[in-house]
Amino acid sequence: MNIVVTVKQIPDPAVPGELNPDNTLKREGKLILDESDSYGVEMALQLADKAGGGDVILVSMAPNGEVSGLRTALAMGAAKAILVSDDALHGADALTTAKVLAKCVGRAGDVDLVITATEATDGYTGTIPAQLGELLDWPSLTFTKEIVIADGKAKVQRQTEAGYDEVEAPLPAVVSVTAGVVEPRYPSFKGIMAAKSKPVDQVTVADLGLADDIAPNQKIVNVAAAPAREAGEKIEDDGEAYGRIVEFLDQLKVI
Amino acid sequence: MKIWVFAESEGDKPTTATLELLTKAREIADTVEAVYVGKNSDAIAPQLGEYGAAKVFTADQGDALSGVIGAAVIAGLVEAEAPDAILFVQSYDGRDAIGRLSAKLNRTVLTNATSLAVDGETLKVGNAIFGGNTLVESEFDGPKPYLVAVRPKSFVAEPGGAGAAEVVPATDVNAGRGADAKLIERHVEEREGPKLEEATIVVSGGRGLGEKDNYEPLVEELAKLLGGASGASRAIVDAGWVPYAKQVGQTGKTVKPKVYIALGISGATQHMVGMKGSDNIIAVNKDAEAPIFSVADLGIVGDVKKVVPQLIEALKARK
Ligand SMILES: Cc1cc2nc3c(=O)[nH]c(=O)nc-3n(C[C@H](O)[C@H](O)[C@H](O)COP(=O)(O)OP(=O)(O)OC[C@H]3O[C@@H](n4cnc5c(N)ncnc54)[C@H](O)[C@@H]3O)c2cc1C
Ligand SMILES: Nc1ncnc2c1ncn2[C@@H]1O[C@H](COP(=O)(O)O)[C@@H](O)[C@H]1O
C-alpha cells in the first residue's frame, strides 16, 4: 500500500511569528517539521507496515528548497519526498496550496491513501484535507483518531462534538489525523544517516502544470496588536486564599 | 449584499454557533438565507427563520457526511442564486463543507474569523494570528462568492422576530466520490452538566495538576459544585488525561463564561486566546510569574493540590 503524507515545514513555533512588509507570513531561516504532521508520518509508517509493504511518500510545499523538516520525516522511515519550492508561490492562499499538493499526489504514482494533519501549526487554516479530497475527487475522512485499512476500505473514528462517528470510505481516500493519536517515533541514528541519501524530487509550479492558476485571491489589509486585558488582584496563598475565591464568587452572585 | 449561512444542528435545534452567524449576517447583509443538510429540516428551518433566514435550502445527506453533501448542495445553487458570501461555522462539518466547496467553485477561503464587516462590495474578515497576539483584517480579491469560516462565540445570537422561512429542497446534488464516505455509527459520550461553550462557569485544569488522577477530584468536582463545565489546556489533552472535546484555546474551543477558573495552567497565548474573553478570570498557579496572572481578575499564587480541596470543602459547607 502506497501512502502519501503531506508535511508542512514551518518556522519554529516557539519563536514569536512575524509578518513581512507585504503582510505575508515570514518564513525565512530554518524550517522544521510541523509536529502535527509527525502523527501522520507515524500513522502512515504503521499502516504500511500492517499492510505488509508499500512506500510512504512525503509531499511538501516550502520556500527556498527547504528540506530540514523533510529529512526529519525521512529519518523516521518515509521512503522519499516531493518538494515544491517556487518563488511564484510566495503568499499562496489555501486553495493554491491544496492544488499544489493534489498535483504532487498525482506525481507520486499509484497512491491508496493521503494522510494530512487537521490544521497546520503556523497558519491553521484547517481546510486543506477537504480541499484535497475534492480536487482529487476522492472521499475525505476528516478529524480521525483511529484508522483501520481492510477490504480496500479505510474505516476511521471521526471526532465529533458529542463523541465520535465510525465512518468508512473505499480507497483511495484522504484522511486527516488529529494530534496526539499515535506516538511519533524518534529517528534512530541509522535512520538519520539513511535519510541523507533518500530521494527528494524538487519541482516547480511549471513542472506541475499549475503556473497560471496560483495567484492569491485574498490579502491582509490591516494589522493590529490584540487588546490586552488588565491584571487584577494577586495574592500569595497563606492557607486562607480559598476564602478569597469564595468571596469573589459570592460577589459575582454565582454561588 | 446577499449572505448565506451553512446551518448545523444538534438534535432538533440549530447549533448556537449557527444562530450567531445568522444574527451577524442580519446586521451586515440585505438578504440572509441558509442552507441546511439533515433529516429534520422541518424542525430546523422555522428556527433558522426566527434568526433571520428568509429562505432555507434543504437536503438529506442519506448515509453520507453532511459537510460533503452541503458543499454539493451549495455548488448546485450558486449560479442561479448568486450569494455574495457564504458563512460556515469553524466546526468539523463546517470545515468539510467550506473546504470541498472551495475546490468545487475555485474560490479560496478565509477561516478562523472572529469579526465580519461589509464595506460596499467588500467583506472585511478579522482573525487572530500568532496565538492571538495579533489581529489582522483580510479581504478577498477574486470573484464571489466569498467563503468564510467563523469561530463559535465570535458574535452573540439574538432572534430577529421574523416569520417562518421559505423552505426550498435542493434538487441538483452531485457530491462525486466525496459521497462514498459513509457514516456507519455514532458514538455519543455521556456528559454531565452544561456544555463547555455554554456554561456560566468553566473550571479548567493544566499540567500543574501533576497527574491524570487529580483531574476528577479537583477540576470535575469543583465544576460540578459550581454547576459549571470542566475544560483543559492542550498539554493535558495531548498527554491523554482528558478528551480533546475539553480543550480550550486556539486549536480547541473558545469560551466566554461569566467566570473562568484556571487551575495549574501557565497561560500560553494559544490557551489564552480561547478564554480571555471571559467576564471574570480566576487563576491558581504556584509560579507568581505565570503569564496567566496577567489576565486574571483574581490570582492566587499557590498549590492547586492545597487550595482547591479547601475551596471544595468550603463550598460544600455552604450548601
Ligand atoms: C499551534 C499551537 C496551538 C496550540 N493550541 C493550544 C490550545 O488550543 N489550547 C492550549 O491550552 N494550548 C495550546 N497550545 C499549547 C500551549 O502553547 C501550551 O503548551 C499549553 O497551553 C500549556 O499547557 P499548561 O498550561 O497546562 O502546561 P504548562 O505550560 O506546563 O504549565 C503548567 C503550569 O502549572 C503550574 N503548576 C505546576 N505545579 C503546580 C501546582 N502544584 N499548583 C499550581 N500550579 C502548578 C506551573 O507553574 C505552570 O505555570 C498550542 C500550541 C501551539 C504551538
Ligand atoms: N505547504 C504545505 N506543505 C505540505 N503540507 C501542507 C502544507 N500546507 C498544509 N499542509 C497539510 O495540510 C494540513 C492542513 O493545513 P491547513 O489547512 O493549511 O491548516 C497541514 O497540517 C498539512 O498536513
XYZ file of C-alpha atoms and ligand atoms in Angstrom:
650
model
C 0.000 0.000 0.000
C 1.413 3.389 -1.002
C 0.659 6.302 1.292
C 1.317 9.977 0.715
C 1.747 12.141 3.806
C 1.541 15.912 3.431
C 4.134 17.516 5.692
C 4.419 21.217 6.242
C 7.780 22.738 7.120
C 7.255 25.693 9.418
C 9.249 28.276 11.406
C 9.976 27.153 14.975
C 6.613 27.672 16.764
C 8.459 28.574 19.985
C 9.712 31.763 18.312
C 7.057 34.506 18.041
C 5.756 34.793 14.473
C 6.307 37.836 12.262
C 4.831 39.313 9.105
C 6.765 40.515 6.054
C 6.268 44.125 4.889
C 3.762 42.755 2.321
C 1.819 41.156 5.210
C 2.659 37.583 4.265
C 3.942 35.222 6.948
C 7.722 35.409 7.465
C 9.103 32.002 6.632
C 12.834 32.657 6.409
C 15.600 30.824 8.160
C 15.488 27.164 9.018
C 12.094 25.492 8.913
C 11.192 22.397 10.888
C 8.710 19.555 10.521
C 5.310 20.642 11.823
C 4.743 18.444 14.852
C 1.107 17.999 13.770
C 2.367 16.157 10.690
C 4.637 13.855 12.683
C 1.472 11.988 13.767
C 0.526 11.464 10.112
C 4.008 10.187 9.287
C 3.879 7.737 12.197
C 0.364 6.622 11.267
C 1.441 6.036 7.659
C 4.505 4.025 8.682
C 2.353 1.838 10.920
C -0.319 1.319 8.247
C 2.248 0.450 5.547
C 3.810 -1.972 7.983
C 0.471 -3.655 8.742
C -0.317 -3.859 5.022
C 2.945 -5.772 4.590
C 4.749 -3.217 2.484
C 4.484 -0.199 0.217
C 6.043 3.218 0.308
C 5.402 6.211 2.488
C 5.944 9.264 0.271
C 6.153 12.803 1.647
C 4.914 15.877 -0.156
C 5.687 19.388 0.961
C 5.480 22.926 -0.340
C 8.069 25.254 1.174
C 10.248 28.220 0.149
C 13.983 28.189 -0.640
C 14.283 24.462 -1.353
C 13.840 23.784 2.365
C 14.384 20.126 3.251
C 15.204 20.097 7.003
C 11.694 19.058 8.027
C 11.530 16.511 5.227
C 14.791 14.957 6.397
C 13.293 14.521 9.866
C 10.325 12.633 8.426
C 12.574 10.619 6.091
C 14.669 9.699 9.111
C 11.532 8.365 10.788
C 11.213 5.938 7.880
C 9.480 7.541 4.882
C 10.922 6.342 1.553
C 11.110 9.535 -0.492
C 9.769 13.039 -0.871
C 8.416 15.512 -3.375
C 9.195 19.151 -2.601
C 7.574 22.079 -4.374
C 9.643 25.205 -3.969
C 8.943 28.163 -6.187
C 9.047 31.933 -5.618
C 5.769 32.150 -7.531
C 4.116 30.528 -4.505
C 5.060 33.359 -2.137
C 1.898 34.260 -0.213
C -0.057 31.344 -1.737
C -3.605 31.018 -0.404
C -5.138 27.830 0.992
C -6.715 26.703 -2.270
C -3.482 27.181 -4.210
C -1.634 25.133 -1.604
C -4.223 22.381 -1.980
C -3.868 22.463 -5.772
C -0.103 22.117 -5.496
C -0.375 19.220 -3.046
C -3.012 17.484 -5.194
C -0.710 17.646 -8.215
C 2.053 16.128 -6.099
C -0.220 13.228 -5.182
C -0.703 12.658 -8.907
C 3.062 12.765 -9.397
C 3.640 10.220 -6.626
C 2.201 7.450 -8.798
C -0.114 4.745 -7.543
C -1.400 6.049 -4.234
C -4.015 4.399 -1.981
C -4.185 6.896 0.829
C -3.247 10.505 1.562
C -2.745 11.462 5.196
C -2.730 15.077 6.395
C -2.963 16.817 9.756
C -6.214 18.589 10.645
C -4.579 22.017 10.606
C -1.093 23.404 10.259
C 0.548 24.830 13.392
C 1.576 28.143 11.844
C -1.381 29.207 9.707
C -4.120 26.836 10.967
C -6.473 27.403 8.052
C -7.691 23.852 8.517
C -9.314 23.220 5.139
C -6.576 21.521 3.090
C -7.805 17.944 3.760
C -11.305 18.599 2.353
C -9.932 20.717 -0.494
C -7.514 17.924 -1.413
C -10.323 15.366 -1.321
C -12.426 17.427 -3.707
C -9.556 18.251 -6.080
C -8.674 14.554 -6.342
C -12.375 13.570 -6.358
C -11.659 11.192 -3.504
C -13.674 10.779 -0.320
C -12.172 12.603 2.664
C -12.366 11.317 6.217
C -11.507 14.223 8.462
C -10.621 14.655 12.169
C -9.824 10.986 12.664
C -8.247 9.482 15.731
C -8.033 5.880 14.550
C -7.638 4.341 11.093
C -8.051 0.696 10.101
C -7.459 -0.394 6.499
C -9.341 -3.542 5.479
C -11.111 -4.888 2.377
C -9.987 -1.944 0.275
C -11.609 0.485 2.685
C -10.471 2.958 5.287
C -12.522 2.697 8.477
C -11.983 5.532 10.904
C -13.175 7.060 14.115
C -14.064 10.659 13.348
C -14.115 13.181 16.187
C -17.490 14.885 16.772
C -18.819 17.374 19.300
C -20.622 14.567 21.119
C -18.001 11.803 20.895
C -17.023 10.125 17.635
C -18.529 8.668 14.474
C -17.490 5.460 12.786
C -17.058 6.393 9.134
C -15.713 4.418 6.196
C -14.776 5.000 2.588
C -13.327 2.927 -0.241
C -9.707 3.672 -1.167
C -8.195 5.826 -2.475
C -9.123 8.369 0.156
C -7.801 11.383 2.059
C -7.652 11.080 5.847
C -6.786 13.868 8.287
C -5.466 12.826 11.695
C -5.774 14.766 14.945
C -2.747 15.498 17.134
C -1.659 13.060 19.820
C -3.318 9.940 18.339
C -0.097 7.955 17.943
C 3.345 8.306 19.485
C 5.693 9.547 16.720
C 8.911 7.525 16.769
C 12.261 9.229 17.341
C 14.518 8.865 14.323
C 17.319 6.399 15.061
C 20.929 7.245 14.244
C 20.736 4.786 11.367
C 17.532 6.446 10.180
C 19.146 9.877 10.253
C 22.118 8.655 8.235
C 19.886 6.868 5.722
C 17.668 9.941 5.322
C 20.575 11.931 3.893
C 20.591 9.883 0.721
C 16.848 9.327 0.284
C 15.469 10.909 -2.907
C 13.830 14.349 -2.775
C 12.173 15.231 -6.073
C 12.338 19.043 -6.323
C 9.710 20.547 -8.590
C 8.344 23.948 -9.622
C 4.768 25.038 -10.347
C 5.602 24.830 -14.062
C 6.602 21.170 -13.621
C 3.195 20.597 -12.068
C 1.385 22.424 -14.868
C -0.037 24.990 -12.468
C 1.740 28.178 -13.498
C -1.453 30.040 -14.479
C -3.579 29.040 -11.549
C -1.849 30.223 -8.400
C -2.499 33.950 -7.870
C -3.577 34.605 -4.266
C -7.210 35.774 -4.059
C -7.010 37.384 -0.656
C -4.928 39.993 1.090
C -4.364 41.309 4.582
C -5.425 44.958 4.721
C -4.921 45.783 8.374
C -2.725 44.537 11.246
C -3.089 45.458 14.915
C -1.997 44.174 18.298
C -4.758 42.328 20.170
C -6.188 44.386 23.050
C -4.585 43.420 26.328
C -6.582 42.503 29.419
C -5.713 44.156 32.739
C -4.350 42.063 35.569
C -6.369 42.320 38.793
C -5.645 41.358 42.375
C -2.911 38.781 43.040
C -2.397 37.195 46.450
C 0.012 34.665 47.886
C -1.718 31.626 49.411
C -1.239 31.693 53.174
C -3.569 28.750 53.731
C -6.656 31.020 53.605
C -6.663 32.130 49.954
C -9.538 29.776 49.175
C -11.712 32.097 51.266
C -10.951 34.979 48.910
C -12.131 32.833 45.976
C -15.400 32.102 47.809
C -15.882 35.839 48.457
C -15.142 36.662 44.835
C -17.675 34.089 43.582
C -20.150 35.386 46.108
C -19.811 38.971 44.839
C -20.460 37.726 41.320
C -23.609 36.001 42.625
C -22.691 32.681 41.051
C -22.872 30.715 44.312
C -25.137 42.005 -0.116
C -26.708 38.544 -0.036
C -25.199 36.312 2.624
C -25.757 32.593 3.084
C -25.159 30.627 6.256
C -24.381 26.907 6.233
C -26.544 25.809 9.163
C -25.788 22.926 11.522
C -27.913 21.303 14.169
C -27.668 19.400 17.400
C -30.742 17.268 17.980
C -33.748 19.278 16.833
C -32.115 22.678 17.344
C -29.720 24.713 15.230
C -26.332 24.959 16.962
C -25.723 28.179 18.864
C -22.832 28.954 16.532
C -25.233 28.768 13.560
C -27.562 31.269 15.238
C -24.599 33.556 15.966
C -23.810 33.629 12.228
C -27.416 34.334 11.248
C -27.579 37.178 13.760
C -24.401 38.743 12.376
C -25.496 38.191 8.779
C -28.763 40.049 9.533
C -26.736 43.010 10.726
C -24.420 43.272 7.712
C -26.431 41.891 4.762
C -29.562 42.913 2.873
C -30.632 39.333 2.275
C -29.923 36.376 4.578
C -30.573 32.802 3.524
C -29.473 29.441 4.887
C -28.528 26.008 3.645
C -29.312 23.057 5.897
C -28.412 19.429 5.348
C -30.104 16.944 7.651
C -33.052 14.631 8.107
C -35.006 17.068 10.271
C -35.274 20.215 8.168
C -38.958 20.500 9.170
C -37.861 21.147 12.732
C -34.789 23.241 11.940
C -35.950 25.573 9.151
C -38.521 27.545 11.220
C -35.896 28.232 13.876
C -33.458 29.465 11.219
C -36.257 31.761 10.057
C -36.634 33.205 13.536
C -32.984 34.198 13.453
C -33.230 35.879 10.082
C -33.077 33.341 7.245
C -35.691 34.320 4.654
C -35.162 31.082 2.746
C -33.695 27.736 3.723
C -32.347 25.396 1.048
C -32.514 21.847 2.358
C -31.242 18.371 1.565
C -30.970 14.990 3.276
C -27.439 13.600 3.388
C -28.563 9.950 3.491
C -25.665 7.995 4.978
C -23.029 10.384 3.569
C -21.371 13.170 5.584
C -23.355 16.377 5.913
C -20.428 18.699 5.164
C -19.687 16.870 1.930
C -23.332 16.967 0.846
C -23.597 20.586 1.974
C -20.806 21.581 -0.416
C -22.544 19.768 -3.267
C -25.885 21.427 -2.490
C -24.355 24.902 -2.439
C -22.311 24.268 -5.590
C -25.535 23.336 -7.373
C -27.229 26.566 -6.319
C -24.676 29.381 -6.502
C -25.013 30.150 -10.159
C -28.765 30.664 -10.055
C -28.939 32.233 -6.586
C -25.699 34.270 -6.656
C -24.908 34.720 -2.957
C -22.111 37.253 -2.360
C -20.686 35.459 0.658
C -21.220 32.131 2.382
C -20.506 31.726 6.084
C -19.629 28.451 7.785
C -19.062 27.633 11.423
C -15.450 26.675 12.172
C -16.643 23.185 13.135
C -15.998 19.656 11.904
C -18.762 19.613 9.287
C -18.382 23.321 8.546
C -14.736 22.781 7.657
C -15.585 19.807 5.427
C -18.202 21.889 3.645
C -16.126 25.030 3.098
C -13.073 23.026 2.005
C -14.953 20.921 -0.534
C -16.903 23.929 -1.820
C -13.719 25.959 -2.207
C -12.303 23.385 -4.606
C -15.615 22.956 -6.449
C -16.038 26.696 -7.085
C -12.332 27.515 -7.424
C -12.612 30.155 -4.671
C -10.204 30.373 -1.772
C -11.260 30.568 1.880
C -10.669 32.697 4.951
C -11.055 30.772 8.199
C -10.924 31.296 11.969
C -12.737 34.599 11.515
C -13.742 36.440 14.687
C -15.191 39.575 13.083
C -17.014 40.435 9.866
C -17.874 43.773 8.280
C -19.284 44.837 4.939
C -17.897 47.894 3.178
C -19.719 48.422 -0.118
C -18.974 45.296 -2.100
C -16.077 44.140 0.049
C -16.231 41.851 3.033
C -13.710 42.526 5.780
C -12.785 39.428 7.733
C -10.930 39.739 11.022
C -8.987 36.973 12.714
C -6.268 36.495 15.286
C -2.862 35.132 14.311
C 0.298 34.185 16.198
C -1.646 32.542 19.000
C -3.969 35.511 19.419
C -1.354 38.253 19.814
C -2.034 39.970 16.534
C -5.330 40.827 14.872
C -5.444 41.016 11.113
C -8.170 42.086 8.751
C -8.317 40.494 5.305
C -10.278 40.999 2.116
C -10.936 38.789 -0.866
C -9.537 39.844 -4.233
C -11.146 37.406 -6.614
C -14.680 36.729 -7.796
C -17.615 35.970 -5.473
C -18.947 34.170 -3.584
C -16.550 34.761 -0.702
C -16.155 31.757 1.601
C -15.551 32.355 5.301
C -15.407 30.050 8.338
C -16.132 31.803 11.642
C -15.129 30.686 15.129
C -18.020 29.999 17.518
C -18.584 32.687 20.174
C -17.482 35.480 17.859
C -20.969 37.029 17.962
C -23.980 36.914 20.258
C -27.068 35.102 18.945
C -30.361 37.039 19.099
C -33.674 36.181 17.428
C -34.786 38.663 14.783
C -38.508 38.295 15.208
C -39.035 37.430 11.544
C -41.552 34.882 10.344
C -41.079 31.354 9.075
C -38.505 30.780 6.374
C -39.458 29.615 2.918
C -38.194 26.032 2.546
C -36.649 25.092 -0.788
C -35.493 21.488 -1.239
C -32.317 21.287 -3.323
C -32.554 19.104 -6.407
C -29.114 19.275 -8.047
C -26.801 17.495 -5.582
C -23.685 15.897 -7.024
C -21.061 15.083 -4.424
C -18.984 12.805 -6.670
C -16.750 10.337 -4.856
C -16.974 12.540 -1.776
C -20.307 10.846 -1.117
C -18.527 7.477 -0.801
C -17.590 8.382 2.779
C -20.355 6.700 4.766
C -21.461 7.135 8.329
C -21.677 3.702 9.953
C -22.444 4.519 13.551
C -22.478 7.420 16.013
C -20.933 7.136 19.459
C -22.191 9.676 21.952
C -20.205 10.147 25.125
C -22.294 10.979 28.178
C -21.821 14.480 29.528
C -22.924 15.717 32.913
C -23.814 19.373 33.409
C -23.762 22.183 30.829
C -21.801 22.264 27.569
C -18.338 23.769 27.774
C -19.135 26.622 25.357
C -22.420 27.426 27.048
C -21.584 27.124 30.748
C -21.737 30.141 33.066
C -18.699 28.835 34.923
C -15.793 26.948 33.396
C -13.129 25.235 35.506
C -10.070 24.182 33.505
C -7.027 22.182 34.546
C -3.498 22.080 33.181
C -0.241 20.261 33.642
C 0.089 21.828 37.103
C -2.453 19.279 38.367
C 0.515 16.929 38.460
C -1.192 13.770 37.285
C -4.212 12.455 35.452
C -5.874 11.161 38.613
C -6.081 14.674 40.045
C -8.364 15.939 37.278
C -11.534 14.315 38.563
C -11.315 15.270 42.273
C -10.027 18.803 41.627
C -11.378 20.071 38.291
C -14.518 17.984 37.717
C -15.570 18.145 41.333
C -15.236 21.932 41.502
C -17.050 22.353 38.177
C -19.880 20.141 39.394
C -20.229 22.034 42.679
C -20.444 25.326 40.783
C -22.866 23.963 38.178
C -20.244 24.607 35.538
C -18.330 22.704 32.866
C -14.797 21.328 33.000
C -12.117 22.261 30.463
C -8.423 21.701 29.911
C -5.203 23.001 28.433
C -3.780 21.264 25.413
C -0.877 19.907 27.456
C -3.144 17.504 29.314
C -5.245 16.690 26.248
C -2.118 15.666 24.334
C -0.985 13.698 27.377
C -4.221 11.722 27.162
C -5.586 12.808 30.566
C -8.851 14.153 29.126
C -10.590 14.036 25.724
C -9.982 16.683 23.065
C -13.545 17.985 23.422
C -12.421 19.666 26.660
C -9.570 21.642 25.124
C -9.787 25.413 25.404
C -7.688 27.602 23.106
C -6.553 28.253 19.593
C -6.900 24.652 18.456
C -9.729 23.930 20.873
C -12.830 25.793 21.958
C -13.412 29.466 22.628
C -15.283 30.035 25.870
C -16.717 33.252 27.299
C -18.268 32.278 30.620
C -19.114 34.603 33.473
C -16.264 33.016 35.454
C -13.263 31.072 34.136
C -11.138 29.280 36.713
C -7.667 28.172 35.534
C -6.003 25.584 37.745
C -2.313 24.849 37.123
C -2.356 26.438 33.680
C 0.624 28.596 32.701
C -1.263 30.860 30.282
C 0.353 30.273 26.895
C -1.016 32.688 24.270
C -2.634 29.749 22.453
C -4.583 28.903 25.598
C -5.477 32.480 26.465
C -6.907 33.255 23.017
C -9.668 30.783 23.881
C -10.593 32.193 27.303
C -9.537 35.800 27.695
C -12.966 36.962 26.572
C -14.411 35.584 29.836
C -16.125 38.153 32.096
C -14.047 37.192 35.128
C -10.921 35.081 35.404
C -9.571 33.354 38.488
C -6.187 31.612 38.336
C -4.374 29.365 40.771
C -0.729 28.753 39.918
C 2.297 28.198 42.129
C 4.533 30.324 39.921
C 3.992 34.037 40.717
C 5.393 34.899 37.271
C 2.989 32.674 35.304
C 1.545 34.630 32.341
C -1.998 33.585 33.281
C -1.863 36.154 36.119
C -1.610 38.951 33.552
C -5.258 38.336 32.600
C -6.604 37.164 35.972
C -9.020 39.341 37.965
C -8.152 37.216 40.977
C -4.831 35.409 41.048
C -3.816 33.001 43.782
C -0.141 32.157 43.944
C -0.401 28.722 45.480
C -0.550 24.962 45.082
C -3.710 23.664 43.396
C -3.471 20.478 45.454
C -3.877 22.570 48.613
C -6.120 25.458 47.534
C -8.678 23.515 45.516
C -9.579 20.848 48.128
C -10.029 23.661 50.681
C -12.214 25.572 48.251
C -14.308 22.477 47.568
C -14.788 21.871 51.298
C -15.804 25.485 51.865
C -18.326 25.384 49.018
C -19.774 22.111 50.271
C -20.106 23.567 53.756
C -22.196 26.439 52.364
C -24.700 24.153 50.699
C -0.152 25.767 17.198
C -0.382 25.590 18.660
C -1.677 25.509 19.090
C -1.934 25.361 20.460
N -3.231 25.302 20.865
C -3.489 25.250 22.181
C -4.830 25.246 22.676
O -5.805 25.260 21.912
N -5.025 25.209 23.998
C -3.982 25.163 24.892
O -4.241 25.123 26.107
N -2.720 25.130 24.453
C -2.440 25.166 23.133
N -1.150 25.106 22.713
C -0.098 24.745 23.690
C 0.367 25.897 24.533
O 1.393 26.560 23.848
C 0.909 25.378 25.881
O 1.927 24.444 25.630
C -0.138 24.746 26.767
O -1.279 25.569 26.867
C 0.458 24.518 28.133
O -0.449 23.845 28.971
P -0.349 24.006 30.559
O -0.521 25.426 30.933
O -1.292 23.009 31.135
O 1.106 23.445 30.879
P 2.431 24.230 31.321
O 2.746 25.325 30.398
O 3.434 23.169 31.554
O 2.029 24.910 32.694
C 1.789 24.250 33.870
C 1.628 25.313 34.939
O 1.258 24.694 36.162
C 1.923 25.357 37.236
N 2.000 24.405 38.340
C 2.791 23.306 38.448
N 2.521 22.664 39.605
C 1.546 23.344 40.227
C 0.837 23.189 41.449
N 1.041 22.130 42.245
N -0.109 24.100 41.774
C -0.356 25.174 40.958
N 0.288 25.360 39.800
C 1.215 24.474 39.424
C 3.258 25.767 36.674
O 3.759 26.882 37.388
C 2.893 26.118 35.213
O 2.595 27.502 35.102
C -0.865 25.258 21.375
C 0.450 25.331 20.915
C 0.696 25.505 19.563
C 2.112 25.594 19.097
N 2.800 23.889 2.466
C 2.382 22.659 2.838
N 3.148 21.573 2.569
C 2.740 20.344 2.928
N 1.603 20.086 3.586
C 0.807 21.130 3.892
C 1.139 22.470 3.530
N 0.148 23.272 3.972
C -0.757 22.476 4.574
N -0.374 21.183 4.524
C -1.067 19.994 5.081
O -2.443 20.285 5.273
C -2.751 20.298 6.672
C -3.780 21.350 6.966
O -3.249 22.595 6.634
P -4.050 23.958 6.723
O -5.381 23.696 6.059
O -3.196 24.921 5.990
O -4.217 24.284 8.175
C -1.404 20.519 7.334
O -1.377 20.114 8.668
C -0.501 19.686 6.444
O -0.646 18.297 6.693
